Short mmCIF file of C-alpha atoms in Angstrom, two decimals:
data_model
loop_
_atom_site.label_atom_id
_atom_site.label_comp_id
_atom_site.label_asym_id
_atom_site.label_seq_id
_atom_site.Cartn_x
_atom_site.Cartn_y
_atom_site.Cartn_z
CA MET A 1 -46.67 -34.15 106.22
CA ASP A 2 -43.05 -34.78 107.23
CA TRP A 3 -42.64 -31.11 108.08
CA ALA A 4 -45.79 -31.05 110.23
CA ILE A 5 -44.73 -34.19 112.12
CA ASN A 6 -41.01 -33.49 112.54
CA GLU A 7 -40.95 -29.70 112.85
CA ARG A 8 -44.30 -28.89 114.46
CA GLY A 9 -44.61 -32.01 116.59
CA HIS A 10 -48.08 -33.02 115.33
CA SER A 11 -49.15 -36.61 115.48
CA GLN A 12 -49.53 -38.48 112.25
CA ARG A 13 -53.33 -38.49 112.56
CA ARG A 14 -53.41 -34.72 113.34
CA ALA A 15 -51.09 -33.89 110.41
CA CYS A 16 -53.20 -35.99 108.06
CA GLY A 17 -56.35 -34.27 109.26
CA LEU A 18 -54.85 -30.85 108.58
CA VAL A 19 -54.15 -31.65 104.94
CA GLY A 20 -57.21 -33.84 104.38
CA MET A 21 -55.29 -37.07 103.78
CA GLU A 22 -56.08 -40.55 105.05
CA PRO A 23 -53.30 -41.92 107.34
CA ARG A 24 -53.17 -45.14 105.34
CA VAL A 25 -52.37 -43.14 102.24
CA TYR A 26 -49.44 -41.48 104.03
CA ARG A 27 -48.17 -44.80 105.35
CA HIS A 28 -48.38 -46.54 101.98
CA ARG A 29 -45.01 -47.40 100.43
CA SER A 30 -44.94 -48.08 96.70
CA THR A 31 -43.77 -51.50 95.56
CA ARG A 32 -43.33 -50.35 91.96
CA PRO A 33 -39.81 -51.22 90.67
CA GLY A 34 -37.47 -48.30 90.06
CA ASP A 35 -36.48 -49.43 86.53
CA TRP A 36 -33.10 -47.80 87.02
CA ASP A 37 -31.43 -49.64 84.13
CA LEU A 38 -34.22 -48.65 81.76
CA ARG A 39 -34.13 -45.06 82.98
CA GLY A 40 -30.37 -44.95 82.47
CA ARG A 41 -30.56 -46.29 78.91
CA LEU A 42 -33.45 -43.95 78.15
CA ARG A 43 -31.35 -40.98 79.30
CA GLU A 44 -28.41 -42.16 77.20
CA LEU A 45 -30.53 -42.46 74.03
CA ALA A 46 -32.19 -39.12 74.67
CA GLY A 47 -28.75 -37.57 75.12
CA GLU A 48 -27.57 -39.01 71.80
CA ARG A 49 -30.84 -38.10 69.99
CA ARG A 50 -31.81 -34.86 71.65
CA ARG A 51 -34.64 -34.11 69.22
CA PHE A 52 -36.26 -37.57 69.42
CA GLY A 53 -39.53 -37.91 71.30
CA TYR A 54 -40.61 -40.92 73.34
CA ARG A 55 -42.16 -42.71 70.33
CA ARG A 56 -38.89 -42.90 68.41
CA LEU A 57 -36.99 -43.73 71.60
CA HIS A 58 -39.46 -46.58 72.12
CA ILE A 59 -38.56 -47.92 68.66
CA LEU A 60 -34.82 -47.67 69.39
CA LEU A 61 -35.25 -49.54 72.69
CA ALA A 62 -37.28 -52.25 70.95
CA ARG A 63 -34.45 -52.73 68.45
CA GLU A 64 -32.13 -53.37 71.40
CA GLY A 65 -34.49 -56.05 72.71
CA VAL A 66 -35.93 -53.92 75.53
CA VAL A 67 -39.66 -54.72 75.74
CA VAL A 68 -41.57 -52.02 77.56
CA ASN A 69 -45.13 -50.77 77.39
CA ARG A 70 -45.44 -47.49 75.51
CA LYS A 71 -47.46 -45.86 78.31
CA LYS A 72 -44.91 -46.89 80.91
CA LEU A 73 -42.10 -45.52 78.76
CA TYR A 74 -43.96 -42.23 78.42
CA ARG A 75 -44.30 -42.04 82.22
CA LEU A 76 -40.58 -42.61 82.70
CA TYR A 77 -39.85 -40.17 79.87
CA LYS A 78 -41.86 -37.49 81.68
CA GLU A 79 -40.38 -38.29 85.10
CA GLU A 80 -36.84 -37.98 83.73
CA ARG A 81 -37.78 -34.59 82.20
CA LEU A 82 -36.70 -35.59 78.70
CA VAL A 83 -39.58 -33.87 76.91
CA VAL A 84 -38.41 -32.20 73.71
CA ARG A 85 -39.14 -28.49 73.62
CA LYS A 86 -40.99 -27.33 70.55
CA ARG A 87 -39.31 -24.78 68.31
CA GLY A 88 -41.22 -22.04 66.58
CA GLY A 89 -44.94 -21.54 66.22
CA CYS A 90 -47.57 -23.78 64.78
CA LYS A 91 -49.13 -22.81 61.46
CA ARG A 92 -52.71 -23.88 60.96
CA ALA A 93 -54.17 -24.43 57.53
CA LEU A 94 -57.37 -22.71 56.49
CA GLY A 95 -59.94 -24.58 54.46
CA THR A 96 -59.46 -28.05 52.99
CA ARG A 97 -56.26 -29.58 51.69
CA ALA A 98 -56.06 -32.20 48.95
CA PRO A 99 -53.87 -35.21 49.85
CA MET A 100 -50.56 -35.52 48.04
CA THR A 101 -50.30 -38.37 45.56
CA ILE A 102 -47.63 -40.82 46.70
CA PRO A 103 -45.60 -42.81 44.12
CA GLN A 104 -45.86 -46.58 44.23
CA GLY A 105 -42.21 -47.48 43.78
CA ALA A 106 -38.64 -46.29 44.23
CA ASN A 107 -37.16 -43.92 41.62
CA GLN A 108 -40.58 -42.88 40.37
CA ARG A 109 -40.39 -39.40 41.89
CA TRP A 110 -37.61 -37.39 43.46
CA SER A 111 -37.97 -34.10 45.31
CA VAL A 112 -35.24 -31.47 45.49
CA ASP A 113 -34.84 -28.27 47.46
CA PHE A 114 -32.26 -26.14 49.26
CA ALA A 115 -31.53 -25.55 52.94
CA SER A 116 -29.12 -22.89 54.16
CA ASP A 117 -26.99 -22.22 57.23
CA ALA A 118 -23.82 -20.40 58.26
CA LEU A 119 -20.35 -21.23 59.52
CA VAL A 120 -19.08 -19.96 62.85
CA ASP A 121 -17.34 -17.04 61.05
CA GLY A 122 -20.59 -15.95 59.38
CA ARG A 123 -19.99 -17.38 55.90
CA ARG A 124 -23.15 -18.84 54.44
CA PHE A 125 -23.54 -22.22 52.78
CA ARG A 126 -26.34 -24.07 51.03
CA VAL A 127 -27.39 -27.72 51.15
CA LEU A 128 -28.96 -29.32 48.08
CA CYS A 129 -31.30 -32.04 49.37
CA VAL A 130 -32.50 -34.85 47.10
CA ILE A 131 -34.96 -37.46 48.40
CA ASP A 132 -36.93 -40.36 46.97
CA ASP A 133 -40.57 -39.64 47.73
CA PHE A 134 -41.56 -43.30 48.00
CA THR A 135 -38.83 -44.76 50.19
CA ARG A 136 -38.07 -41.42 51.94
CA GLU A 137 -34.36 -42.09 51.39
CA CYS A 138 -32.11 -39.06 51.25
CA LEU A 139 -30.14 -39.58 48.04
CA GLY A 140 -27.81 -36.66 48.55
CA THR A 141 -26.97 -33.63 50.68
CA ILE A 142 -24.56 -31.48 48.68
CA VAL A 143 -22.94 -28.70 50.71
CA ASP A 144 -21.23 -25.66 49.16
CA ASN A 145 -21.19 -21.89 49.34
CA SER A 146 -22.77 -21.63 45.88
CA ILE A 147 -24.67 -24.25 43.87
CA THR A 148 -25.60 -23.37 40.29
CA GLY A 149 -27.89 -25.10 37.82
CA GLU A 150 -24.89 -26.82 36.21
CA ARG A 151 -23.81 -28.14 39.61
CA VAL A 152 -27.32 -29.43 40.31
CA SER A 153 -27.36 -31.33 37.00
CA ARG A 154 -23.94 -32.90 37.75
CA GLU A 155 -25.03 -34.02 41.19
CA LEU A 156 -28.25 -35.53 39.84
CA ASP A 157 -26.21 -37.40 37.22
CA HIS A 158 -23.93 -38.68 39.98
CA ILE A 159 -26.91 -40.02 41.95
CA ALA A 160 -28.51 -41.48 38.81
CA ARG A 161 -25.36 -43.46 37.99
CA ARG A 162 -25.98 -45.40 41.21
CA ARG A 163 -29.78 -45.67 41.13
CA GLY A 164 -30.96 -44.83 37.63
CA TYR A 165 -32.87 -41.77 36.51
CA PRO A 166 -36.30 -40.97 38.02
CA LEU A 167 -39.51 -40.58 36.07
CA LEU A 168 -40.34 -37.24 37.69
CA VAL A 169 -38.56 -34.56 39.72
CA VAL A 170 -40.46 -32.01 41.83
CA SER A 171 -38.98 -28.64 42.82
CA ASP A 172 -39.83 -25.01 43.41
CA ASN A 173 -39.22 -22.24 40.87
CA GLY A 174 -35.71 -21.30 42.01
CA THR A 175 -33.31 -20.04 39.38
CA GLU A 176 -31.11 -23.12 39.81
CA PHE A 177 -34.00 -25.37 38.75
CA THR A 178 -35.32 -23.16 35.93
CA SER A 179 -31.94 -22.48 34.30
CA ASN A 180 -31.04 -23.55 30.77
CA ALA A 181 -28.69 -26.16 32.23
CA MET A 182 -31.55 -27.90 34.00
CA LEU A 183 -33.87 -27.63 31.00
CA GLY A 184 -31.20 -29.29 28.88
CA TRP A 185 -30.69 -32.00 31.51
CA GLN A 186 -34.41 -32.81 31.47
CA GLN A 187 -34.46 -33.17 27.69
CA ASP A 188 -31.24 -35.20 27.49
CA HIS A 189 -32.41 -37.81 30.02
CA GLY A 190 -36.15 -37.78 29.35
CA VAL A 191 -37.03 -36.82 32.91
CA GLU A 192 -40.29 -34.98 33.51
CA TRP A 193 -39.94 -31.95 35.82
CA HIS A 194 -42.79 -30.51 37.84
CA TYR A 195 -42.60 -27.01 39.31
CA ILE A 196 -44.84 -26.29 42.28
CA ALA A 197 -47.01 -23.18 42.39
CA PRO A 198 -45.18 -20.06 43.64
CA GLY A 199 -45.64 -19.54 47.37
CA LYS A 200 -46.97 -23.10 47.91
CA PRO A 201 -44.09 -25.02 49.54
CA MET A 202 -46.41 -27.74 50.85
CA GLN A 203 -46.89 -28.90 47.28
CA ASN A 204 -43.36 -30.21 47.81
CA GLY A 205 -44.09 -31.22 51.38
CA LEU A 206 -41.95 -34.36 51.61
CA VAL A 207 -38.65 -32.60 51.01
CA GLU A 208 -39.82 -29.67 53.16
CA SER A 209 -40.45 -32.12 55.99
CA PHE A 210 -37.02 -33.67 55.45
CA ILE A 211 -35.35 -30.26 55.59
CA GLY A 212 -37.19 -29.59 58.84
CA ARG A 213 -35.69 -32.77 60.33
CA LEU A 214 -32.25 -31.86 58.94
CA ARG A 215 -32.39 -28.44 60.51
CA ASP A 216 -33.83 -29.61 63.82
CA GLU A 217 -31.54 -32.61 64.34
CA CYS A 218 -28.34 -31.53 62.61
CA LEU A 219 -27.98 -27.89 61.57
CA ASN A 220 -29.31 -26.51 64.87
CA GLU A 221 -27.28 -29.00 66.91
CA HIS A 222 -23.81 -28.23 65.56
CA VAL A 223 -21.46 -25.29 65.10
CA PHE A 224 -19.69 -25.63 61.75
CA THR A 225 -16.12 -24.34 61.56
CA SER A 226 -15.50 -24.89 57.84
CA TYR A 227 -17.18 -26.14 54.69
CA ARG A 228 -15.37 -29.47 55.07
CA HIS A 229 -16.59 -29.77 58.65
CA ALA A 230 -20.16 -29.07 57.53
CA ARG A 231 -19.93 -31.65 54.73
CA GLU A 232 -18.65 -34.33 57.10
CA LEU A 233 -21.28 -33.79 59.79
CA ILE A 234 -24.19 -33.45 57.37
CA GLU A 235 -23.12 -36.54 55.42
CA GLU A 236 -22.81 -38.48 58.69
CA TRP A 237 -26.33 -37.40 59.63
CA ARG A 238 -27.63 -38.37 56.16
CA VAL A 239 -26.21 -41.90 56.43
CA ASN A 240 -27.68 -42.21 59.91
CA TYR A 241 -31.03 -40.91 58.66
CA ASN A 242 -31.20 -43.57 55.94
CA ALA A 243 -29.87 -46.50 57.95
CA ARG A 244 -30.73 -46.01 61.63
CA ARG A 245 -33.35 -43.31 62.17
CA PRO A 246 -36.89 -44.78 62.50
CA HIS A 247 -39.46 -43.10 60.28
CA THR A 248 -42.96 -42.85 61.71
CA SER A 249 -44.65 -42.71 58.28
CA LEU A 250 -42.89 -46.01 57.42
CA GLU A 251 -44.27 -47.81 60.51
CA GLY A 252 -41.06 -47.34 62.46
CA LEU A 253 -38.75 -48.68 59.74
CA THR A 254 -35.75 -46.81 58.46
CA PRO A 255 -35.89 -45.68 54.80
CA MET A 256 -33.35 -48.35 53.82
CA GLU A 257 -35.26 -51.09 55.66
CA PHE A 258 -38.50 -50.01 53.98
CA ALA A 259 -36.88 -49.94 50.52
CA SER A 260 -35.27 -53.34 51.05
CA ARG A 261 -38.53 -54.90 52.23
CA PHE A 262 -40.46 -53.44 49.28
CA ARG A 263 -37.93 -54.75 46.74
CA LYS A 264 -37.94 -58.17 48.37
CA ASP A 265 -41.74 -58.35 48.32
CA HIS A 266 -41.81 -57.35 44.64
CA ASN A 267 -38.75 -59.35 43.54
CA GLN A 268 -36.83 -56.26 42.46
CA LYS A 269 -33.07 -55.90 42.23
CA PRO A 270 -31.43 -53.95 45.07
CA LEU A 271 -30.30 -50.39 44.36
CA THR A 272 -26.75 -49.24 44.97
CA TYR A 273 -25.94 -47.13 48.03
CA ARG A 274 -22.99 -44.89 48.51
#
């Protein structure tokens, strides 16, 4: 319209007729506020949490006392072009899937699994991830170039000294978890161990989901220069995950907030955090 009026010399009515627009629509000036402060804070949070979508950003803003309608926030989120790009393809399940049984208290069931990545010089490292399936707390992320069954048992003992031993541990059939060291650890501490079916990682879906978040929000976002550098950044992310990151399956609470609320409601003693 501006081009037709300014460059071609058409009247406003003629230009509107050419494009099929009512003149009153062209003359209308929006009175909607710009929300520049909200847009600025939204950009800052999205810059700090590059893999967070608008739902989690909405929770973070609410914690800061910013009350905004979710639909309005989504509109601003889209206008600022903050949409998170999806990584990888989407796998669709065939047939029916039985729901996973969820424990009804902390320390009833832990899940363990490995993630892997590489340093900037190409050296590989592994991350042993231990989570509590009920509270979704990450109990440990142990980083090293090699982690044996003996090392796994020592790290589980270290976690158990702070929280107590679980009733059940779920893992895949990796050699670290099926070694004689781990079998002896199970017998010594009376912990039941469940191995998922080979080729069925979703039977251990909670820790698989956690590793997906770890990779998406930490491993893929940083370049690690040394094992110490990797340990520091991953441990920093783990603490942030437990204490600050809202968890959608916990109604927007962090794992630590959910665990604290559950213990308070059931008059349980607080667990020790590192």
